[in-house]
PDB file of C-alpha atoms in Angstrom:
ATOM      1  CA  MET A   1     -35.753   4.939 -10.293  1.00 59.00           C
ATOM      2  CA  ASP A   2     -34.320   1.658  -8.049  1.00 70.00           C
ATOM      3  CA  PRO A   3     -31.098   1.297  -7.445  1.00 69.00           C
ATOM      4  CA  LEU A   4     -30.608  -1.876  -8.032  1.00 72.00           C
ATOM      5  CA  ASP A   5     -32.503  -1.626 -11.129  1.00 75.00           C
ATOM      6  CA  GLN A   6     -29.458   0.787 -12.335  1.00 69.00           C
ATOM      7  CA  MET A   7     -27.298  -1.463 -10.604  1.00 71.00           C
ATOM      8  CA  THR A   8     -28.176  -4.364 -12.534  1.00 73.00           C
ATOM      9  CA  ALA A   9     -28.623  -2.729 -15.692  1.00 73.00           C
ATOM     10  CA  SER A  10     -25.178  -1.528 -15.966  1.00 73.00           C
ATOM     11  CA  ARG A  11     -23.371  -5.118 -14.280  1.00 73.00           C
ATOM     12  CA  GLN A  12     -22.319  -6.332 -17.868  1.00 75.00           C
ATOM     13  CA  VAL A  13     -20.641  -3.417 -19.643  1.00 79.00           C
ATOM     14  CA  VAL A  14     -18.463  -2.335 -16.570  1.00 78.00           C
ATOM     15  CA  ARG A  15     -18.053  -5.953 -16.077  1.00 81.00           C
ATOM     16  CA  GLY A  16     -16.314  -6.135 -19.879  1.00 83.00           C
ATOM     17  CA  ILE A  17     -14.249  -3.041 -18.920  1.00 83.00           C
ATOM     18  CA  LEU A  18     -13.025  -4.591 -15.621  1.00 81.00           C
ATOM     19  CA  VAL A  19     -11.868  -7.501 -17.705  1.00 83.00           C
ATOM     20  CA  ASN A  20      -9.960  -5.714 -20.349  1.00 83.00           C
ATOM     21  CA  GLU A  21      -8.525  -3.483 -18.003  1.00 78.00           C
ATOM     22  CA  LEU A  22      -7.397  -6.785 -15.801  1.00 74.00           C
ATOM     23  CA  LYS A  23      -5.491  -8.017 -18.533  1.00 74.00           C
ATOM     24  CA  ARG A  24      -3.939  -5.056 -19.516  1.00 73.00           C
ATOM     25  CA  MET A  25      -2.215  -4.569 -15.869  1.00 67.00           C
ATOM     26  CA  GLY A  26      -2.193  -7.866 -14.799  1.00 63.00           C
ATOM     27  CA  GLY A  27      -3.675  -6.477 -11.396  1.00 67.00           C
ATOM     28  CA  LEU A  28      -6.374  -3.368 -10.592  1.00 74.00           C
ATOM     29  CA  LYS A  29      -7.985  -1.876  -7.377  1.00 77.00           C
ATOM     30  CA  TYR A  30     -11.391   0.174  -8.400  1.00 81.00           C
ATOM     31  CA  THR A  31     -14.050   2.006  -6.113  1.00 83.00           C
ATOM     32  CA  GLU A  32     -18.055   1.978  -7.504  1.00 84.00           C
ATOM     33  CA  THR A  33     -19.726   5.014  -7.151  1.00 85.00           C
ATOM     34  CA  LEU A  34     -23.642   5.578  -7.375  1.00 81.00           C
ATOM     35  CA  LYS A  35     -24.634   9.632  -7.787  1.00 83.00           C
ATOM     36  CA  VAL A  36     -28.190   9.823  -6.550  1.00 83.00           C
ATOM     37  CA  ARG A  37     -30.201  12.849  -8.179  1.00 84.00           C
ATOM     38  CA  MET A  38     -32.677  13.516  -5.642  1.00 81.00           C
ATOM     39  CA  SER A  39     -35.423  15.812  -4.946  1.00 84.00           C
ATOM     40  CA  LYS A  40     -38.336  16.370  -1.815  1.00 81.00           C
ATOM     41  CA  GLU A  41     -40.751  18.778  -0.807  1.00 82.00           C
ATOM     42  CA  ILE A  42     -39.752  21.594   1.770  1.00 79.00           C
ATOM     43  CA  GLY A  43     -43.357  23.304   1.525  1.00 79.00           C
ATOM     44  CA  ASP A  44     -44.953  26.184   0.327  1.00 82.00           C
ATOM     45  CA  GLY A  45     -45.417  24.454  -3.231  1.00 80.00           C
ATOM     46  CA  LYS A  46     -41.359  24.036  -3.401  1.00 85.00           C
ATOM     47  CA  THR A  47     -38.734  21.578  -4.257  1.00 85.00           C
ATOM     48  CA  LYS A  48     -35.292  20.936  -3.123  1.00 84.00           C
ATOM     49  CA  LYS A  49     -32.815  18.772  -5.198  1.00 85.00           C
ATOM     50  CA  ASP A  50     -29.627  17.611  -4.749  1.00 82.00           C
ATOM     51  CA  SER A  51     -26.837  15.162  -5.629  1.00 83.00           C
ATOM     52  CA  VAL A  52     -26.096  12.258  -2.538  1.00 82.00           C
ATOM     53  CA  TYR A  53     -23.190  10.109  -3.666  1.00 85.00           C
ATOM     54  CA  PHE A  54     -23.283   6.228  -2.091  1.00 84.00           C
ATOM     55  CA  LYS A  55     -19.208   4.980  -2.452  1.00 85.00           C
ATOM     56  CA  SER A  56     -18.278   0.949  -2.666  1.00 84.00           C
ATOM     57  CA  LYS A  57     -15.054  -0.007  -0.902  1.00 82.00           C
ATOM     58  CA  THR A  58     -12.325  -0.705  -2.374  1.00 80.00           C
ATOM     59  CA  GLY A  59     -12.201  -3.748  -4.336  1.00 78.00           C
ATOM     60  CA  THR A  60      -9.013  -5.336  -5.327  1.00 76.00           C
ATOM     61  CA  ALA A  61      -8.911  -8.218  -7.949  1.00 76.00           C
ATOM     62  CA  THR A  62      -6.462 -10.240  -9.414  1.00 68.00           C
ATOM     63  CA  ASN A  63      -8.493 -12.715 -11.609  1.00 70.00           C
ATOM     64  CA  PHE A  64     -11.574 -12.999 -13.204  1.00 76.00           C
ATOM     65  CA  GLU A  65     -13.441 -14.168 -10.166  1.00 77.00           C
ATOM     66  CA  ASP A  66     -12.554 -11.461  -8.005  1.00 77.00           C
ATOM     67  CA  ILE A  67     -14.066  -9.064 -10.441  1.00 81.00           C
ATOM     68  CA  GLU A  68     -17.673 -11.007  -9.848  1.00 82.00           C
ATOM     69  CA  SER A  69     -17.222 -11.444  -5.868  1.00 82.00           C
ATOM     70  CA  THR A  70     -15.960  -8.065  -5.264  1.00 83.00           C
ATOM     71  CA  ALA A  71     -18.654  -6.455  -7.665  1.00 82.00           C
ATOM     72  CA  ALA A  72     -21.632  -8.342  -5.341  1.00 83.00           C
ATOM     73  CA  GLN A  73     -19.637  -6.796  -2.538  1.00 85.00           C
ATOM     74  CA  ASN A  74     -20.056  -3.444  -4.034  1.00 83.00           C
ATOM     75  CA  GLN A  75     -23.390  -3.436  -5.028  1.00 83.00           C
ATOM     76  CA  LEU A  76     -24.796  -4.883  -1.002  1.00 87.00           C
ATOM     77  CA  THR A  77     -22.363  -1.511   0.953  1.00 87.00           C
ATOM     78  CA  ILE A  78     -24.055   1.174  -1.872  1.00 84.00           C
ATOM     79  CA  LEU A  79     -27.283  -0.210  -1.517  1.00 84.00           C
ATOM     80  CA  SER A  80     -26.618  -0.442   2.301  1.00 86.00           C
ATOM     81  CA  ARG A  81     -25.872   2.704   2.665  1.00 84.00           C
ATOM     82  CA  ILE A  82     -28.933   3.465   0.900  1.00 80.00           C
ATOM     83  CA  LYS A  83     -30.804   2.487   2.670  1.00 80.00           C
ATOM     84  CA  THR A  84     -29.348   4.216   5.635  1.00 81.00           C
ATOM     85  CA  PHE A  85     -29.825   7.678   3.938  1.00 77.00           C
ATOM     86  CA  GLN A  86     -33.014   7.090   3.342  1.00 71.00           C
ATOM     87  CA  ASN A  87     -34.424   5.504   6.722  1.00 73.00           C
ATOM     88  CA  LEU A  88     -33.488   8.495   8.059  1.00 68.00           C
ATOM     89  CA  GLY A  89     -36.304  10.153   7.187  1.00 61.00           C
ATOM     90  CA  SER A  90     -35.320  12.769   4.757  1.00 65.00           C
ATOM     91  CA  ASN A  91     -38.030  12.210   2.520  1.00 73.00           C
ATOM     92  CA  TRP A  92     -36.270  11.887  -0.489  1.00 75.00           C
ATOM     93  CA  ILE A  93     -37.118  10.759  -3.761  1.00 78.00           C
ATOM     94  CA  ILE A  94     -34.696   9.077  -6.037  1.00 77.00           C
ATOM     95  CA  LEU A  95     -34.479  11.254  -9.633  1.00 77.00           C
ATOM     96  CA  ASN A  96     -31.842   9.823 -11.558  1.00 77.00           C
ATOM     97  CA  ILE A  97     -28.898   7.285 -10.785  1.00 75.00           C
ATOM     98  CA  GLU A  98     -25.139   7.090 -12.955  1.00 75.00           C
ATOM     99  CA  SER A  99     -22.577   4.626 -12.401  1.00 73.00           C
ATOM    100  CA  HIS A 100     -18.783   5.844 -11.547  1.00 73.00           C
ATOM    101  CA  TYR A 101     -15.854   3.707 -11.858  1.00 71.00           C
ATOM    102  CA  VAL A 102     -12.770   5.097 -10.910  1.00 74.00           C
ATOM    103  CA  MET A 103      -9.846   2.461 -11.628  1.00 72.00           C
ATOM    104  CA  TYR A 104      -5.849   2.384 -10.731  1.00 64.00           C
ATOM    105  CA  LYS A 105      -2.913   0.369 -10.300  1.00 60.00           C
ATOM    106  CA  PRO A 106      -1.874  -1.386  -6.790  1.00 57.00           C
ATOM    107  CA  LEU A 107       1.092  -1.843  -5.608  1.00 52.00           C
ATOM    108  CA  LYS A 108       2.921  -4.367  -6.767  1.00 55.00           C
ATOM    109  CA  GLY A 109       5.339  -6.468  -3.841  1.00 55.00           C
ATOM    110  CA  SER A 110       8.731  -7.832  -5.275  1.00 58.00           C
ATOM    111  CA  SER A 111       9.495 -11.431  -4.826  1.00 64.00           C
ATOM    112  CA  TYR A 112      13.563 -10.971  -4.552  1.00 70.00           C
ATOM    113  CA  THR A 113      15.103  -8.114  -6.352  1.00 79.00           C
ATOM    114  CA  LYS A 114      18.898  -8.037  -6.871  1.00 81.00           C
ATOM    115  CA  LEU A 115      20.542  -4.698  -6.822  1.00 83.00           C
ATOM    116  CA  SER A 116      22.577  -2.698  -9.275  1.00 80.00           C
ATOM    117  CA  GLY A 117      25.677  -3.032  -9.502  1.00 77.00           C
ATOM    118  CA  ASP A 118      26.907   0.110  -7.593  1.00 78.00           C
ATOM    119  CA  ILE A 119      25.477  -0.709  -4.610  1.00 82.00           C
ATOM    120  CA  ASN A 120      25.400  -4.497  -4.775  1.00 80.00           C
ATOM    121  CA  ASN A 121      28.599  -4.978  -2.695  1.00 74.00           C
ATOM    122  CA  PRO A 122      28.986  -5.489   0.854  1.00 74.00           C
ATOM    123  CA  LYS A 123      30.041  -1.259   1.462  1.00 75.00           C
ATOM    124  CA  CYS A 124      26.882  -0.229   1.114  1.00 79.00           C
ATOM    125  CA  GLY A 125      26.193  -2.802   4.256  1.00 82.00           C
ATOM    126  CA  LEU A 126      22.940  -3.489   3.018  1.00 91.00           C
ATOM    127  CA  ILE A 127      20.995  -7.581   3.372  1.00 93.00           C
ATOM    128  CA  ASN A 128      18.839  -8.000   0.611  1.00 93.00           C
ATOM    129  CA  MET A 129      16.451 -11.108   1.523  1.00 94.00           C
ATOM    130  CA  LYS A 130      15.896 -14.060  -0.802  1.00 91.00           C
ATOM    131  CA  ASN A 131      12.220 -14.021  -0.420  1.00 90.00           C
ATOM    132  CA  ASN A 132       9.295 -15.723  -3.089  1.00 86.00           C
ATOM    133  CA  ASP A 133       6.781 -13.805  -1.665  1.00 86.00           C
ATOM    134  CA  ASN A 134       5.563 -10.005  -1.161  1.00 87.00           C
ATOM    135  CA  LEU A 135       6.902  -9.797   2.861  1.00 92.00           C
ATOM    136  CA  CYS A 136      10.233  -8.031   1.901  1.00 93.00           C
ATOM    137  CA  PHE A 137       9.219  -5.445   4.573  1.00 95.00           C
ATOM    138  CA  LEU A 138       8.573  -8.641   7.027  1.00 96.00           C
ATOM    139  CA  TRP A 139      11.460 -10.583   5.895  1.00 96.00           C
ATOM    140  CA  SER A 140      13.866  -7.761   6.541  1.00 96.00           C
ATOM    141  CA  HIS A 141      12.208  -6.657  10.156  1.00 97.00           C
ATOM    142  CA  VAL A 142      13.173 -10.337  10.832  1.00 97.00           C
ATOM    143  CA  ARG A 143      16.784 -10.121   9.789  1.00 96.00           C
ATOM    144  CA  HIS A 144      16.709  -7.418  11.550  1.00 96.00           C
ATOM    145  CA  LEU A 145      15.767  -8.419  15.105  1.00 96.00           C
ATOM    146  CA  ASN A 146      17.365 -11.879  13.944  1.00 94.00           C
ATOM    147  CA  PRO A 147      20.645 -11.044  12.603  1.00 93.00           C
ATOM    148  CA  LYS A 148      22.747 -13.692  11.097  1.00 92.00           C
ATOM    149  CA  ALA A 149      26.967 -13.210  10.489  1.00 88.00           C
ATOM    150  CA  ARG A 150      26.446 -15.523   7.251  1.00 90.00           C
ATOM    151  CA  ARG A 151      24.297 -16.242   4.632  1.00 92.00           C
ATOM    152  CA  ALA A 152      22.545 -13.565   6.203  1.00 93.00           C
ATOM    153  CA  THR A 153      20.226 -12.734   2.567  1.00 93.00           C
ATOM    154  CA  THR A 154      18.392 -16.515   3.410  1.00 94.00           C
ATOM    155  CA  ILE A 155      14.976 -17.376   4.643  1.00 94.00           C
ATOM    156  CA  THR A 156      15.320 -20.447   7.017  1.00 94.00           C
ATOM    157  CA  GLN A 157      12.934 -21.981   9.022  1.00 94.00           C
ATOM    158  CA  LYS A 158      13.865 -20.010  11.991  1.00 95.00           C
ATOM    159  CA  ASP A 159      12.902 -16.718  10.308  1.00 95.00           C
ATOM    160  CA  ARG A 160      10.152 -18.513   9.704  1.00 94.00           C
ATOM    161  CA  GLU A 161       9.320 -19.316  12.946  1.00 95.00           C
ATOM    162  CA  PHE A 162      10.278 -15.536  14.626  1.00 95.00           C
ATOM    163  CA  ILE A 163       7.282 -14.194  12.398  1.00 94.00           C
ATOM    164  CA  THR A 164       5.264 -15.109  15.542  1.00 94.00           C
ATOM    165  CA  ASN A 165       7.128 -12.187  17.955  1.00 95.00           C
ATOM    166  CA  LEU A 166       5.947  -9.673  15.265  1.00 96.00           C
ATOM    167  CA  ASP A 167       2.317  -8.135  15.233  1.00 96.00           C
ATOM    168  CA  TYR A 168       1.396  -7.574  11.434  1.00 95.00           C
ATOM    169  CA  ASP A 169      -2.247  -7.927  12.259  1.00 93.00           C
ATOM    170  CA  GLY A 170      -4.383  -6.326   9.632  1.00 91.00           C
ATOM    171  CA  ILE A 171      -1.180  -4.910   7.607  1.00 90.00           C
ATOM    172  CA  ASP A 172      -1.569  -6.056   3.981  1.00 87.00           C
ATOM    173  CA  PHE A 173       1.248  -6.515   2.218  1.00 87.00           C
ATOM    174  CA  PRO A 174       3.089  -5.417   0.445  1.00 86.00           C
ATOM    175  CA  VAL A 175       3.507  -2.785   3.051  1.00 89.00           C
ATOM    176  CA  LYS A 176       2.350   0.919   2.124  1.00 87.00           C
ATOM    177  CA  ILE A 177       4.905   4.048   3.517  1.00 89.00           C
ATOM    178  CA  SER A 178       0.902   4.931   5.342  1.00 87.00           C
ATOM    179  CA  ASP A 179       0.981   1.853   6.988  1.00 92.00           C
ATOM    180  CA  ILE A 180       4.750   1.660   8.668  1.00 94.00           C
ATOM    181  CA  ASP A 181       3.027   4.257  11.645  1.00 95.00           C
ATOM    182  CA  ARG A 182       0.773   1.273  12.426  1.00 95.00           C
ATOM    183  CA  ILE A 183       3.651  -1.077  12.646  1.00 97.00           C
ATOM    184  CA  GLU A 184       5.570   0.997  14.717  1.00 97.00           C
ATOM    185  CA  ARG A 185       3.069   0.893  17.255  1.00 96.00           C
ATOM    186  CA  LYS A 186       2.063  -2.481  17.058  1.00 96.00           C
ATOM    187  CA  ASN A 187       6.076  -3.923  17.372  1.00 97.00           C
ATOM    188  CA  SER A 188       7.537  -0.512  19.421  1.00 97.00           C
ATOM    189  CA  ILE A 189      10.539   0.265  16.531  1.00 97.00           C
ATOM    190  CA  SER A 190      11.223   3.257  14.957  1.00 96.00           C
ATOM    191  CA  ILE A 191      11.204   2.345  10.602  1.00 96.00           C
ATOM    192  CA  SER A 192      12.995   5.112   8.244  1.00 94.00           C
ATOM    193  CA  VAL A 193      12.620   4.605   5.053  1.00 92.00           C
ATOM    194  CA  PHE A 194      14.953   5.676   2.094  1.00 90.00           C
ATOM    195  CA  GLY A 195      14.972   5.441  -1.917  1.00 87.00           C
ATOM    196  CA  TYR A 196      17.412   5.043  -4.385  1.00 85.00           C
ATOM    197  CA  LYS A 197      17.875   7.274  -7.648  1.00 80.00           C
ATOM    198  CA  GLY A 198      20.421   5.541  -8.904  1.00 75.00           C
ATOM    199  CA  LYS A 199      23.802   6.987  -9.251  1.00 71.00           C
ATOM    200  CA  LYS A 200      24.809   6.875  -6.036  1.00 69.00           C
ATOM    201  CA  GLN A 201      21.983   9.443  -4.962  1.00 78.00           C
ATOM    202  CA  PHE A 202      20.019   8.352  -1.893  1.00 83.00           C
ATOM    203  CA  TYR A 203      17.003   9.917  -0.619  1.00 85.00           C
ATOM    204  CA  PRO A 204      14.557   9.912   2.384  1.00 88.00           C
ATOM    205  CA  ILE A 205      10.965   8.677   1.580  1.00 89.00           C
ATOM    206  CA  ARG A 206       9.872   8.368   5.131  1.00 90.00           C
ATOM    207  CA  ILE A 207      12.329   9.994   8.345  1.00 90.00           C
ATOM    208  CA  SER A 208      10.258   7.597  11.708  1.00 92.00           C
ATOM    209  CA  LYS A 209       8.919  10.675  14.441  1.00 91.00           C
ATOM    210  CA  ALA A 210       8.737   7.093  16.913  1.00 92.00           C
ATOM    211  CA  LYS A 211      10.962   7.582  19.981  1.00 90.00           C
ATOM    212  CA  TYR A 212      11.207   3.537  20.012  1.00 94.00           C
ATOM    213  CA  ASP A 213      14.271   2.489  21.632  1.00 94.00           C
ATOM    214  CA  GLU A 214      14.534  -0.324  18.352  1.00 95.00           C
ATOM    215  CA  HIS A 215      14.977   1.043  15.276  1.00 94.00           C
ATOM    216  CA  MET A 216      15.055   0.122  11.590  1.00 96.00           C
ATOM    217  CA  GLU A 217      16.397   1.550   8.270  1.00 95.00           C
ATOM    218  CA  LEU A 218      14.744   0.473   4.924  1.00 95.00           C
ATOM    219  CA  LEU A 219      15.676   1.247   1.152  1.00 93.00           C
ATOM    220  CA  LEU A 220      12.591   0.764  -0.713  1.00 90.00           C
ATOM    221  CA  LEU A 221      12.899   0.157  -4.524  1.00 86.00           C
ATOM    222  CA  GLY A 222      11.276   0.388  -7.570  1.00 74.00           C
ATOM    223  CA  ASP A 223      11.075  -1.124 -11.341  1.00 55.00           C
ATOM    224  CA  GLY A 224       9.547   1.463 -12.909  1.00 50.00           C
ATOM    225  CA  GLU A 225       5.741  -0.447 -13.072  1.00 51.00           C
ATOM    226  CA  GLY A 226       4.741  -0.294 -10.136  1.00 56.00           C
ATOM    227  CA  SER A 227       6.721  -3.306  -8.325  1.00 70.00           C
ATOM    228  CA  ARG A 228       8.381  -2.140  -4.948  1.00 79.00           C
ATOM    229  CA  HIS A 229      10.959  -3.991  -2.876  1.00 89.00           C
ATOM    230  CA  TYR A 230      12.427  -3.219   0.301  1.00 94.00           C
ATOM    231  CA  VAL A 231      15.958  -4.066   1.097  1.00 95.00           C
ATOM    232  CA  LEU A 232      17.085  -4.174   5.232  1.00 95.00           C
ATOM    233  CA  ILE A 233      19.866  -1.390   5.604  1.00 94.00           C
ATOM    234  CA  LYS A 234      21.940  -2.815   8.271  1.00 90.00           C
ATOM    235  CA  ASP A 235      24.139   0.728   8.961  1.00 82.00           C
ATOM    236  CA  VAL A 236      22.870   3.975   6.887  1.00 80.00           C
ATOM    237  CA  ASN A 237      25.856   5.876   8.034  1.00 79.00           C
ATOM    238  CA  ARG A 238      27.970   2.899   5.997  1.00 76.00           C
ATOM    239  CA  MET A 239      25.437   2.706   2.669  1.00 77.00           C
ATOM    240  CA  LEU A 240      25.964   6.699   2.622  1.00 73.00           C
ATOM    241  CA  PHE A 241      29.548   6.232   2.805  1.00 69.00           C
ATOM    242  CA  SER A 242      29.828   3.764   0.511  1.00 62.00           C
ATOM    243  CA  VAL A 243      28.661   6.192  -2.218  1.00 58.00           C
ATOM    244  CA  SER A 244      30.321   9.382  -0.837  1.00 54.00           C
ATOM    245  CA  LYS A 245      33.466  10.941  -1.928  1.00 49.00           C
ATOM    246  CA  HIS A 246      34.938  11.478   1.283  1.00 44.00           C
ATOM    247  CA  THR A 247      38.358   9.596   1.614  1.00 39.00           C
ATOM    248  CA  HIS A 248      37.501   9.403   5.873  1.00 43.00           C
ATOM    249  CA  LYS A 249      33.641   8.116   7.443  1.00 44.00           C
ATOM    250  CA  ASN A 250      31.225  11.007   8.754  1.00 43.00           C
ATOM    251  CA  THR A 251      29.660   9.827  12.045  1.00 38.00           C
ATOM    252  CA  SER A 252      26.642  12.523  11.668  1.00 36.00           C
ATOM    253  CA  VAL A 253      25.962  11.688   8.035  1.00 37.00           C
ATOM    254  CA  TYR A 254      22.935  10.345   8.951  1.00 39.00           C
ATOM    255  CA  THR A 255      21.781  13.598  10.779  1.00 34.00           C
ATOM    256  CA  VAL A 256      22.848  16.108   7.865  1.00 30.00           C
ATOM    257  CA  PHE A 257      20.922  13.347   5.520  1.00 32.00           C
ATOM    258  CA  THR A 258      17.875  13.270   7.797  1.00 32.00           C
ATOM    259  CA  VAL A 259      17.374  17.083   7.468  1.00 27.00           C
ATOM    260  CA  VAL A 260      18.112  17.989   4.743  1.00 28.00           C
TER     261      VAL A 260
END
């Protein structure tokens, strides 16, 4: 059985499924895996059988053209991996091939998202950059290093020029929590991320273990539908104190909060 024939035969069926899911989710990521059942002679008239899995890279589709291009790339990747396996001289013979697909909705970025009323006040010490792209993390980083006393949430031409001082090479947007380690190393900065449950409840998502002199805190908000938006925390103690019932500011609140 030829792997190329199997992939070609299943392509139209799979394409239809991907198109329907793309319409439903508005965007998707998927991986393709070929389960190849093989056998080989091991001597004394005995045959060994086993299943080997060949997985594609993760494909991202936001439109119908993406489905065609990622499918073609997946096919090349899988066929190349099968060829490499066979060239190892293992003498395996292909008996059967099955195609498997895993689809999921990718993390969506968000343009400017208005803060909820309970934290949308100056006392919280939050700077919510007014971006119209997926770069809320980057713009927050820019404002942290390039602060403004007035109209701090507005992205200016100087802010766009300031980006050249930062290294986000190889970082995909919207930024995933798992990529923050790389951003820290590339830019020599410690970055901690907090979440907000509503009803004045903040919680730590990621507390940086890096020991750089520069450190930044971000608030990560979600809309319940997969969108995520980063907001710069100008002063984390001020943010936590703003929802505290205490009548005086506790300068150790950040330390206590990170331990809990």
